CSV table of C-alpha atoms and ligand atoms in Angstrom, one decimal:
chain,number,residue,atom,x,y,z
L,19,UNK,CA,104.1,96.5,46.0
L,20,UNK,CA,102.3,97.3,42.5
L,21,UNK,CA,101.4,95.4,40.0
L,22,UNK,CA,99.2,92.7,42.0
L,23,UNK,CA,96.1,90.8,41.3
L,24,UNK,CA,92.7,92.6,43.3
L,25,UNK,CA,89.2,91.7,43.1
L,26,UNK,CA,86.7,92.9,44.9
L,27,UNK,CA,83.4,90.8,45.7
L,28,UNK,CA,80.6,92.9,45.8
L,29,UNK,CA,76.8,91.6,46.6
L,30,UNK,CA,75.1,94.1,44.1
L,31,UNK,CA,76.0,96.9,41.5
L,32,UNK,CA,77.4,99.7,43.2
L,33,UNK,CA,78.9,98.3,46.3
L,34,UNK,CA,82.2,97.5,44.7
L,35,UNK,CA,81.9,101.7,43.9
L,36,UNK,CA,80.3,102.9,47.1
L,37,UNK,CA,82.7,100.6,49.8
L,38,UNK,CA,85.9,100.6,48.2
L,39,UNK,CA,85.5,102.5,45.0
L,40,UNK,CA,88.1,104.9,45.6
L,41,UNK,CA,90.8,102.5,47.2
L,42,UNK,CA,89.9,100.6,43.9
L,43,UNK,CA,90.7,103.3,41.4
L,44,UNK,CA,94.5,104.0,44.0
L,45,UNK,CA,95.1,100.8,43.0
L,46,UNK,CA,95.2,101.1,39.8
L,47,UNK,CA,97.2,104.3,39.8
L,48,UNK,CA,99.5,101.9,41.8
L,49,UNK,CA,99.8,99.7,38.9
L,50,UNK,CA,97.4,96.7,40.4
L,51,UNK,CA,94.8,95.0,37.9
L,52,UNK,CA,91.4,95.3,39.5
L,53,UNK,CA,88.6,93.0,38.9
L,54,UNK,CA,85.2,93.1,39.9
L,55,UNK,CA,82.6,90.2,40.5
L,56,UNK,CA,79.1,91.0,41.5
L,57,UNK,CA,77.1,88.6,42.8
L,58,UNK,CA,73.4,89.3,42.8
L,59,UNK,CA,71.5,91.3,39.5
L,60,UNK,CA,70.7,93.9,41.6
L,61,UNK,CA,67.0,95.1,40.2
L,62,UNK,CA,65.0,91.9,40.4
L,63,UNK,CA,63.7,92.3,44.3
L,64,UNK,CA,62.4,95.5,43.3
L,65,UNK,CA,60.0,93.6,40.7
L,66,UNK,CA,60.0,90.5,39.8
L,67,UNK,CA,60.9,90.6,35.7
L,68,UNK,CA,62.8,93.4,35.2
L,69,UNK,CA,64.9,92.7,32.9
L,70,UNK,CA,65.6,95.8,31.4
L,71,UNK,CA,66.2,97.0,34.6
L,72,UNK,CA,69.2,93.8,35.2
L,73,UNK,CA,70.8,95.0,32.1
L,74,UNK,CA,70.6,98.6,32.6
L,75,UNK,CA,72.7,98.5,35.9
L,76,UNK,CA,75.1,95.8,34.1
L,77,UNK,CA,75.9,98.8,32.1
L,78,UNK,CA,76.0,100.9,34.4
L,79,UNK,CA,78.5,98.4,36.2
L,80,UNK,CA,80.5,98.5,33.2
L,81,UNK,CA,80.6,102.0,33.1
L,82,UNK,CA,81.8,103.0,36.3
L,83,UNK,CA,84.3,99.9,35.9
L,84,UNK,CA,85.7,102.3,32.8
L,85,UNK,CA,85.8,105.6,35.7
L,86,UNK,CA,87.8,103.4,38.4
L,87,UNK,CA,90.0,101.9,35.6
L,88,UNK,CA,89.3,98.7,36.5
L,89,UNK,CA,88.7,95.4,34.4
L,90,UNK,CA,85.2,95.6,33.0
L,91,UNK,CA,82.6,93.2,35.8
L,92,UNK,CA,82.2,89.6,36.2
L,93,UNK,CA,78.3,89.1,37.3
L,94,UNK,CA,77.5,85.5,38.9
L,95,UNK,CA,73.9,86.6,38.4
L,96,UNK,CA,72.1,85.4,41.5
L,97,UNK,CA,68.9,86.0,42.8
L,98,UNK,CA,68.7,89.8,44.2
L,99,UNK,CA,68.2,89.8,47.8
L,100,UNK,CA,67.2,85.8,48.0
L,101,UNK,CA,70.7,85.3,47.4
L,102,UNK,CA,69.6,82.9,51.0
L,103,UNK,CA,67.7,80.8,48.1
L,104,UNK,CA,71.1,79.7,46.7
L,105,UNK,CA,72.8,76.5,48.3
L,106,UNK,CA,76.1,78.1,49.5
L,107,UNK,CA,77.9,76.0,48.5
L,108,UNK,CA,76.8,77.3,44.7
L,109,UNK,CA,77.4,81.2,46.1
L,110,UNK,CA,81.0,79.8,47.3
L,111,UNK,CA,81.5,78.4,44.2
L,112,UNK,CA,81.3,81.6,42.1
L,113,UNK,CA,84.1,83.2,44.3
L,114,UNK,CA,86.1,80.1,43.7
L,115,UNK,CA,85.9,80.3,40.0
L,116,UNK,CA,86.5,84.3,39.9
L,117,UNK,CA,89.2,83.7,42.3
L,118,UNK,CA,91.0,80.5,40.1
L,119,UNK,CA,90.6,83.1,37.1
L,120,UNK,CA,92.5,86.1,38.4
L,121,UNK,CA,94.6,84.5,41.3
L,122,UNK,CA,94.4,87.9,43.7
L,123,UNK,CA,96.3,88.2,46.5
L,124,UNK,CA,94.2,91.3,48.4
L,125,UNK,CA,90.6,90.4,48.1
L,126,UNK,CA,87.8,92.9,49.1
L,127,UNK,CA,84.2,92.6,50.3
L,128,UNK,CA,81.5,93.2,52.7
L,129,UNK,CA,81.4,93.6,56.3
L,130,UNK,CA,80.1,90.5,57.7
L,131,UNK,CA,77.3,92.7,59.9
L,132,UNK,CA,75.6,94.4,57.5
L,133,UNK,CA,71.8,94.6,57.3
L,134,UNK,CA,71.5,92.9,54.0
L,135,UNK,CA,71.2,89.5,53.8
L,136,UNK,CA,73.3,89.4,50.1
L,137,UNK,CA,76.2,91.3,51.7
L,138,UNK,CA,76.5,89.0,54.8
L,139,UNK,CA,76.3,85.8,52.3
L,140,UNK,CA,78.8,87.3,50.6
L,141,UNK,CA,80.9,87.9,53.2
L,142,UNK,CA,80.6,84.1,54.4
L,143,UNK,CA,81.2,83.2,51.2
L,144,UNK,CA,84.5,85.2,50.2
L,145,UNK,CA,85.8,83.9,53.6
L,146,UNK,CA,85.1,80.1,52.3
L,147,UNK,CA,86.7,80.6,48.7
L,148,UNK,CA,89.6,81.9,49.9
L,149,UNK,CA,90.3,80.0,53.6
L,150,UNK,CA,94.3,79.7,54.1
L,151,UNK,CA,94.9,76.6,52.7
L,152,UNK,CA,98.8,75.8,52.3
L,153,UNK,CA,98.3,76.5,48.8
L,154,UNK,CA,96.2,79.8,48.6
L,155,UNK,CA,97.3,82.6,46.9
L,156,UNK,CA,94.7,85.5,48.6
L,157,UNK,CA,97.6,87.0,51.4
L,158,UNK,CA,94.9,89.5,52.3
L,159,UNK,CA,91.1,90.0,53.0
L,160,UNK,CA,89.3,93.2,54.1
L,161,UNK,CA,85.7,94.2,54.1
L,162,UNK,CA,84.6,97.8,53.3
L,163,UNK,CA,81.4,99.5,54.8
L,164,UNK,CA,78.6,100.0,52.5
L,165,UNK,CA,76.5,103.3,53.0
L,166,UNK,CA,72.6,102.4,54.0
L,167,UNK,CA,73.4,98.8,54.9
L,168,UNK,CA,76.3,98.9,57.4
L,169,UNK,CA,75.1,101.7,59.4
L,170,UNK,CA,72.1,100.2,59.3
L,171,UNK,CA,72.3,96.9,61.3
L,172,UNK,CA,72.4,96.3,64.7
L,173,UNK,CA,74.8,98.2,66.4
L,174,UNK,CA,76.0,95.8,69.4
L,175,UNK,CA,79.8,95.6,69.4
L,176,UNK,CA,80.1,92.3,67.3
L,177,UNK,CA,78.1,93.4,64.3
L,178,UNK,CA,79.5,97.1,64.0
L,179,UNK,CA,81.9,98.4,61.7
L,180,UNK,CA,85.2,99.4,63.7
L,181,UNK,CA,87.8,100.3,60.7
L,182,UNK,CA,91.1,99.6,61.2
L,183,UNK,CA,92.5,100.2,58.0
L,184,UNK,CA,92.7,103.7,56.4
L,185,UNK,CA,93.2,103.8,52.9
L,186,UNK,CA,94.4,108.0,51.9
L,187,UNK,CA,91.9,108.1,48.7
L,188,UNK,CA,92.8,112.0,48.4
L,189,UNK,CA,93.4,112.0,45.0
L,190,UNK,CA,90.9,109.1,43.9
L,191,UNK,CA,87.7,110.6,44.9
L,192,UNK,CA,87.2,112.4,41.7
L,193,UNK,CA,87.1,109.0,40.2
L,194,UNK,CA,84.7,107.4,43.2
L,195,UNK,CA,82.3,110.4,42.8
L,196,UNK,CA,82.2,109.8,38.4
L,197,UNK,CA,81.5,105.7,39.0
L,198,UNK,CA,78.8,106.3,41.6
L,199,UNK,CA,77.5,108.9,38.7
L,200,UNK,CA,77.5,105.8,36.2
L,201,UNK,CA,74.3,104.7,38.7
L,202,UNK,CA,72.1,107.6,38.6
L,203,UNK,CA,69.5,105.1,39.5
L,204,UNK,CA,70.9,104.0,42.5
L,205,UNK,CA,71.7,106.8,44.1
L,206,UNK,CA,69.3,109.5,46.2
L,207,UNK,CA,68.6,112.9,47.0
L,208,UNK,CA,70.8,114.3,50.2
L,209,UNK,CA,70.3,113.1,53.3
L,210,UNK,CA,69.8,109.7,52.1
L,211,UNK,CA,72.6,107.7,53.2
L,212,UNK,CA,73.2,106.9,49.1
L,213,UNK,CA,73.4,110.6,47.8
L,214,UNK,CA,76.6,111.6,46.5
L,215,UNK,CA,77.2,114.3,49.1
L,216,UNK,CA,76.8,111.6,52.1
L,217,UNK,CA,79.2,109.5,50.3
L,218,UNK,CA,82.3,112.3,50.1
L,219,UNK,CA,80.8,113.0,53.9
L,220,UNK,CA,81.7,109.6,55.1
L,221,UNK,CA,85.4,110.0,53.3
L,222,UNK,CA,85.5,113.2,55.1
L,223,UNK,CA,84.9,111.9,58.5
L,224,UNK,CA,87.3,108.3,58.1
L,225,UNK,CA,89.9,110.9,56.7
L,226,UNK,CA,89.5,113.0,59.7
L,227,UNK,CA,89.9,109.6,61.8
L,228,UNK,CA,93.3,109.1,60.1
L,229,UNK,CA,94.7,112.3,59.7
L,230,UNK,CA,93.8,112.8,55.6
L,231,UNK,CA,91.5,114.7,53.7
L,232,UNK,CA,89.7,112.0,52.9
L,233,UNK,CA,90.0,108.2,52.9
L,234,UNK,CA,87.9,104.9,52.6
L,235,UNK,CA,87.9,102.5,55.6
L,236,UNK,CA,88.6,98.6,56.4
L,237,UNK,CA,88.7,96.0,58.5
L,238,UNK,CA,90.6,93.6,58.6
L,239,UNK,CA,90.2,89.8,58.3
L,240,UNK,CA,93.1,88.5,57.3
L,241,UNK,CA,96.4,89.1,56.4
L,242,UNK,CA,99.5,87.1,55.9
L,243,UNK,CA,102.8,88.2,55.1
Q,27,LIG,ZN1,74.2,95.9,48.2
């Protein structure tokens, strides 16, 4: 089915590229109209005014937006990394009104176990915006793994990652690798979990799991058909 409605809710700039960048970018080969909202600025944990450091990932946000083909990012702007300092309901609310806006039926975000407290609010918070209420439009919700914060929790059975959606991303990794380029800040030096060649290792491996050359993995939370 092309020509649906997706958005992806990402805690900070470059999740939406490093968990389902490449699935993003399939979809819009498929004829789907992507958007993006990220929640939390992304640079202000790492010191405290650094605003030229907000604005510079904004762009580089709207830049890797351009290599996926998606629509360019909505940003809720919320604390980075205290996103525990806004009432939920106020977190919640951004979803809602991104959601009301593009009226998606597949919605993406985080995995609920991840180490970072901005990626499990936002998690909780997707869930919320879009419960199955008789009149909700969302008919599907998966979270994506996020290099160097889903590996990184605890890893008992009910916070780990166990994918059970493939998504074949063959073609779209070319497009993945160019976004994550967009934030040269962001990303390390190999082995870091956040270099580029761990990321196309982590395609490699969920591919391998599915039988493709490469692919970007899900769970599932919810689908209704
Ligand atoms: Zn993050």
């Amino acid at each position: 089915m092309s020509g649906q409605s997706i958005l992806i809710v990402a805690a900070h700039p470059d999740d939406e590229v490093l968990g389902c960048g490449a699935t993003a970018a399939r979809h819009v080969a498929d004829g789907d109209t992507v958007h993006v909202l990220i929640m939390a600025e992304g640079a202000t944990s790492r010191d405290a005014d650094d605003i030229d450091g907000v604005e510079a990932l904004r762009q580089s946000a709207v830049a890797a937006a351009v290599a996926l083909g998606t629509q360019p990012p909505r940003f809720a702007g919320l604390a980075d990394n205290r996103m525990d300092s806004h009432d939920m309901l106020d977190i919640v609310k951004e979803v809602e009104s991104a959601a009301a806006d593009v009226t998606p039926t597949i919605v993406y975000t985080h995995h609920g176990g991840d180490l970072n407290v901005d990626h499990r609010l936002t998690h909780q918070a997707v869930l919320t915006a879009c419960r199955p209420q008789p009149e909700e439009i969302v008919r599907a919700i998966y979270t994506f793994e996020t290099p160097s914060s889903t590996e990184w929790s605890a890893t008992d059975m009910e916070e780990a990652f166990l994918p059970q959606r493939f998504i074949d991303v063959s073609d779209h990794m070319a497009a993945k690798i160019a976004a994550l380029e967009c934030y040269g800040s962001e990303m390390r030096d190999f082995p870091h979990a956040r270099s580029i060649k761990a990321v196309e290792a982590l395609a490699t491996l969920r591919g391998s799991q599915s039988g493709l050359v490469a692919a970007e993995a899900f769970r599932v939370i919810r689908e209704v058909i």
